[in-house]
PDB file of C-alpha atoms in Angstrom:
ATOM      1  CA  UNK V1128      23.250  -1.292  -7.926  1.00  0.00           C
ATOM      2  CA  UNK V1129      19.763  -1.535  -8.964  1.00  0.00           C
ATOM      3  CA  UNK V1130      16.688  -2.721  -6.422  1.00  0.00           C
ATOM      4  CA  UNK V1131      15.822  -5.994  -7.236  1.00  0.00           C
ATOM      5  CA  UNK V1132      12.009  -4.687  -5.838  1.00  0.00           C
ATOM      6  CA  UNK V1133      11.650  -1.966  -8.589  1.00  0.00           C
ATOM      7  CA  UNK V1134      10.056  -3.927 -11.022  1.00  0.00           C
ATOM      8  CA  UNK V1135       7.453  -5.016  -8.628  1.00  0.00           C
ATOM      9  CA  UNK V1136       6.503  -1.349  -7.764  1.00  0.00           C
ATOM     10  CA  UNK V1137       6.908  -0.583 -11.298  1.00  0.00           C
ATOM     11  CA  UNK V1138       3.543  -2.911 -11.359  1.00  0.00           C
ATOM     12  CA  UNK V1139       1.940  -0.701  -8.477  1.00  0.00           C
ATOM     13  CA  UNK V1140       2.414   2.541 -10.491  1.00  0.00           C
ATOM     14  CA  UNK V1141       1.684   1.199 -13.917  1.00  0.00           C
ATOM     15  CA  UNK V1142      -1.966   1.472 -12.023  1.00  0.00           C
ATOM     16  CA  UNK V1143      -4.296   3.928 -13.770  1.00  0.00           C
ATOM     17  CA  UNK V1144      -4.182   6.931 -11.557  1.00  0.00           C
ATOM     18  CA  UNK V1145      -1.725   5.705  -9.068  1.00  0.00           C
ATOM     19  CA  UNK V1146       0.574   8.448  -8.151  1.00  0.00           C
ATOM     20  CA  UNK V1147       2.781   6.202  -5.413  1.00  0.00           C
ATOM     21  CA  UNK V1148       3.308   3.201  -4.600  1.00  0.00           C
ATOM     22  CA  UNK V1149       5.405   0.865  -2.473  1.00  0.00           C
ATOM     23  CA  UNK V1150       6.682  -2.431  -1.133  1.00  0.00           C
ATOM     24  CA  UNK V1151       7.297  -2.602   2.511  1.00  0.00           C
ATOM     25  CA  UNK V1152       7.615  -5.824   5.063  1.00  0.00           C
ATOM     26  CA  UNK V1153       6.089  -6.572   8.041  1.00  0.00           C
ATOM     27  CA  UNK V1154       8.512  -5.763  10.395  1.00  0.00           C
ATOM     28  CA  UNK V1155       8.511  -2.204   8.590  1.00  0.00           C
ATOM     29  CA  UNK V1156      11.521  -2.516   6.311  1.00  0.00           C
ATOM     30  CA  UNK V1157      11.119  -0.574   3.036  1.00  0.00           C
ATOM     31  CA  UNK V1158      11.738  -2.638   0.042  1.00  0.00           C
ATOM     32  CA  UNK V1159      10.672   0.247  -2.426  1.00  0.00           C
ATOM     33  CA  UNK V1160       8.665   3.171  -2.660  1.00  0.00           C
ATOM     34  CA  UNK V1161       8.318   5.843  -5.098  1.00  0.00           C
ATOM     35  CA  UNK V1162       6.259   9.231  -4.770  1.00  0.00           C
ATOM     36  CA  UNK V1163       6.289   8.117  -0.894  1.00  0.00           C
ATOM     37  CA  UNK V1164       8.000   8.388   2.029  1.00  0.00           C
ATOM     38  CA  UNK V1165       7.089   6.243   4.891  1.00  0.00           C
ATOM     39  CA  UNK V1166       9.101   5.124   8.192  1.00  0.00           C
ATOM     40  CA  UNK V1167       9.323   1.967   9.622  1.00  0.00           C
ATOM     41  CA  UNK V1168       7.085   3.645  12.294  1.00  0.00           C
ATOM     42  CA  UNK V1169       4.500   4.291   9.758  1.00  0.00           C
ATOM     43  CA  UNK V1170       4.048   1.069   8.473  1.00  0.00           C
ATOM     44  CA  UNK V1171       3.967  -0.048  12.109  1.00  0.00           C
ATOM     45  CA  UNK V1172       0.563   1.831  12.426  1.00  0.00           C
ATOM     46  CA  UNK V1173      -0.589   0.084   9.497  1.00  0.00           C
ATOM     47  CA  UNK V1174      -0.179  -3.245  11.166  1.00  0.00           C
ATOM     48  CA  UNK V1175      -2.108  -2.083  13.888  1.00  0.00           C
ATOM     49  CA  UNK V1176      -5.065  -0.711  11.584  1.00  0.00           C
ATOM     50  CA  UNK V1177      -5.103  -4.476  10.068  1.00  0.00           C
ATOM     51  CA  UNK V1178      -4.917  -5.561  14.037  1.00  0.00           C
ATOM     52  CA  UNK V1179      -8.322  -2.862  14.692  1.00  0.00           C
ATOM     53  CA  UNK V1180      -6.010  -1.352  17.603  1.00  0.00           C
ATOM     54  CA  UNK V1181      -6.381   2.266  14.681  1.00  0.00           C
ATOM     55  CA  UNK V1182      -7.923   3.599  12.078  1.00  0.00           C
ATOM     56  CA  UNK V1183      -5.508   5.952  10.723  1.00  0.00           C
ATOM     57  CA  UNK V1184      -1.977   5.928   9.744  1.00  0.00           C
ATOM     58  CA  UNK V1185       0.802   8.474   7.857  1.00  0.00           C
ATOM     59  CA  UNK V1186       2.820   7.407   5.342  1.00  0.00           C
ATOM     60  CA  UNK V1187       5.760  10.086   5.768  1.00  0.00           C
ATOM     61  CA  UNK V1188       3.413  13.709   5.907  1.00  0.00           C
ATOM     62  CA  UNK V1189      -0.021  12.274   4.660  1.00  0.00           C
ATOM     63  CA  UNK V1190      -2.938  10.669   6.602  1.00  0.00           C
ATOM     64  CA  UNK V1191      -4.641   8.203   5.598  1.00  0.00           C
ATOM     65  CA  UNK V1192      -8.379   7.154   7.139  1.00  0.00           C
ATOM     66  CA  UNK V1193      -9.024   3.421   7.087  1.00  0.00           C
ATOM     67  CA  UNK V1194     -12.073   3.143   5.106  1.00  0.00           C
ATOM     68  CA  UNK V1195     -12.039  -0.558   4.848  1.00  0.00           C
ATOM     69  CA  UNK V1196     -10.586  -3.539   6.710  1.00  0.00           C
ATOM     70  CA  UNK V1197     -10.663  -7.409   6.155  1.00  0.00           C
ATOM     71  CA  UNK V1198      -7.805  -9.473   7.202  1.00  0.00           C
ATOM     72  CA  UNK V1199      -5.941  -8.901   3.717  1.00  0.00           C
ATOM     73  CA  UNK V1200      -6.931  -5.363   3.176  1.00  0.00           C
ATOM     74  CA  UNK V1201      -7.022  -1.771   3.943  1.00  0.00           C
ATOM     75  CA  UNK V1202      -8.968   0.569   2.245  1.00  0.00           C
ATOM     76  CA  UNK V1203      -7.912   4.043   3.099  1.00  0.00           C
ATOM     77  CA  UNK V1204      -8.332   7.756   1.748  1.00  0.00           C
ATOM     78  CA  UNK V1205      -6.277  10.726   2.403  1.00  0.00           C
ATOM     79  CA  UNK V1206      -7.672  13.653   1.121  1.00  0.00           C
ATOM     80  CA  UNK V1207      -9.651  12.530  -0.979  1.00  0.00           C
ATOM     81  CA  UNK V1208      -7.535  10.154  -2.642  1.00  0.00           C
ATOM     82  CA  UNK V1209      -8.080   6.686  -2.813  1.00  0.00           C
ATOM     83  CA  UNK V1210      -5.325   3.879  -1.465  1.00  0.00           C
ATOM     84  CA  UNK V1211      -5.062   0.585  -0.732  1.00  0.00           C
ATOM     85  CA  UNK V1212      -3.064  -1.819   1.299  1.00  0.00           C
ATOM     86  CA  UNK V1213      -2.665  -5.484   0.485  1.00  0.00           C
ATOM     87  CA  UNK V1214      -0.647  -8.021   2.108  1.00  0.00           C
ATOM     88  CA  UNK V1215       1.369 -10.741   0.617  1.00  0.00           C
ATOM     89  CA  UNK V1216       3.015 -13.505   1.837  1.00  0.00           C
ATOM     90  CA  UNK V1217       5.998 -11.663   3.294  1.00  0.00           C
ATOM     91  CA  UNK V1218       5.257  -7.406   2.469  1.00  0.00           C
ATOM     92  CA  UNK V1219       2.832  -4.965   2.638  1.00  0.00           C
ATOM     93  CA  UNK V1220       2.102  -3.398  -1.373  1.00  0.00           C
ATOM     94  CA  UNK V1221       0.593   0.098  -1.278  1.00  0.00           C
ATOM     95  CA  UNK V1222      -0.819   2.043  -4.227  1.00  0.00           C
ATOM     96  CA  UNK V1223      -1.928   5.865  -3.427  1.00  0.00           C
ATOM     97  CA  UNK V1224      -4.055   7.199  -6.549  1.00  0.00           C
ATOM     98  CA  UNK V1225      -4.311  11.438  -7.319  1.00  0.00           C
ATOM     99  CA  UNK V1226      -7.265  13.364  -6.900  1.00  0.00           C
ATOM    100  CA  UNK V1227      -9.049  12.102 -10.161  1.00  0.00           C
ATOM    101  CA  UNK V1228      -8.204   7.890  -9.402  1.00  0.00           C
ATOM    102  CA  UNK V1229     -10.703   5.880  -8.890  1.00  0.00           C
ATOM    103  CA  UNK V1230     -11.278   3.885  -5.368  1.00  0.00           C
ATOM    104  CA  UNK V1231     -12.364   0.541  -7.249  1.00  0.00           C
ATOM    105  CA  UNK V1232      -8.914   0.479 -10.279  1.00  0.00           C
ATOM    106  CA  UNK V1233      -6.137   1.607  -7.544  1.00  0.00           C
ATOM    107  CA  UNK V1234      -7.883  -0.913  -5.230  1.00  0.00           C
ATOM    108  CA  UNK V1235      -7.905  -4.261  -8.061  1.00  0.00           C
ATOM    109  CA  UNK V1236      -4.677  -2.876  -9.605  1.00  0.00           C
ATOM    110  CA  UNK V1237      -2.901  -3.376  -5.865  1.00  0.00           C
ATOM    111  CA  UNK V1238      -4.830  -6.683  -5.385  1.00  0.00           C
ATOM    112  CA  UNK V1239      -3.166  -7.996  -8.701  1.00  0.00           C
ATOM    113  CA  UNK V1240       0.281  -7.063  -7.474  1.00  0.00           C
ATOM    114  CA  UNK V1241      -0.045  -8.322  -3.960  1.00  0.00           C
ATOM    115  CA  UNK V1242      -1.140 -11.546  -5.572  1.00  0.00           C
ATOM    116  CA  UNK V1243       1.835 -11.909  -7.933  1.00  0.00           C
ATOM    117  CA  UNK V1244       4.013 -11.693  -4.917  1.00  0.00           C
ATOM    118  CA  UNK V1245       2.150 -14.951  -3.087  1.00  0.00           C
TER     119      UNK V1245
END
């Protein structure tokens, strides 16, 4: 049976550069991800980098350093690859770009998505 959140993250890796993405609630629940592999536990941490409590999280074996915070966003880095976190109205959407992606296209790319999903 197919994921009826596929097409969404389709959007999140149609982003120049963008070499994973996924959809994940609140509460932690993956809705899809592709190229990642993050826990429940990991996207707990994220909450609490939008809450200031951190300012790091893992999405499955990667780090990522919060660069960035506002209310709606986290702008993070891992290696020197950019990533960004938007929220929705119900989900987290995450968009990791490679080495060569640039910061300000993976960052508008996931803002786009997050706000087709309001």
């Amino acid at each position: 049976m197919a994921n009826a959140w596929k097409p969404w993250n389709d959007h999140v890796m149609a982003i120049k550069g963008v070499v994973g993405g996924g959809l994940y609630t609140f509460g932690g629940a993956v809705c899809y991800q592709d190229g990642l592999n993050a826990s429940a536990g990991d996207i707990a941490d994220v909450t609490k980098c939008f809450a200031g409590s951190k300012h790091s999280f893992k999405l499955g074996d990667t780090k990522f350093m919060v660069v960035n915070v506002n209310k709606d966003f986290l702008q993070v880095r891992a290696a020197g690859s950019p990533a960004s976190v938007y929220k929705s109205a119900t989900m987290y959407v995450v968009a990791v770009g490679g080495g060569d992606a640039q910061s300000a296209v993976v960052s508008n790319g996931c803002f786009k998505v997050s706000e087709l999903l309001k």
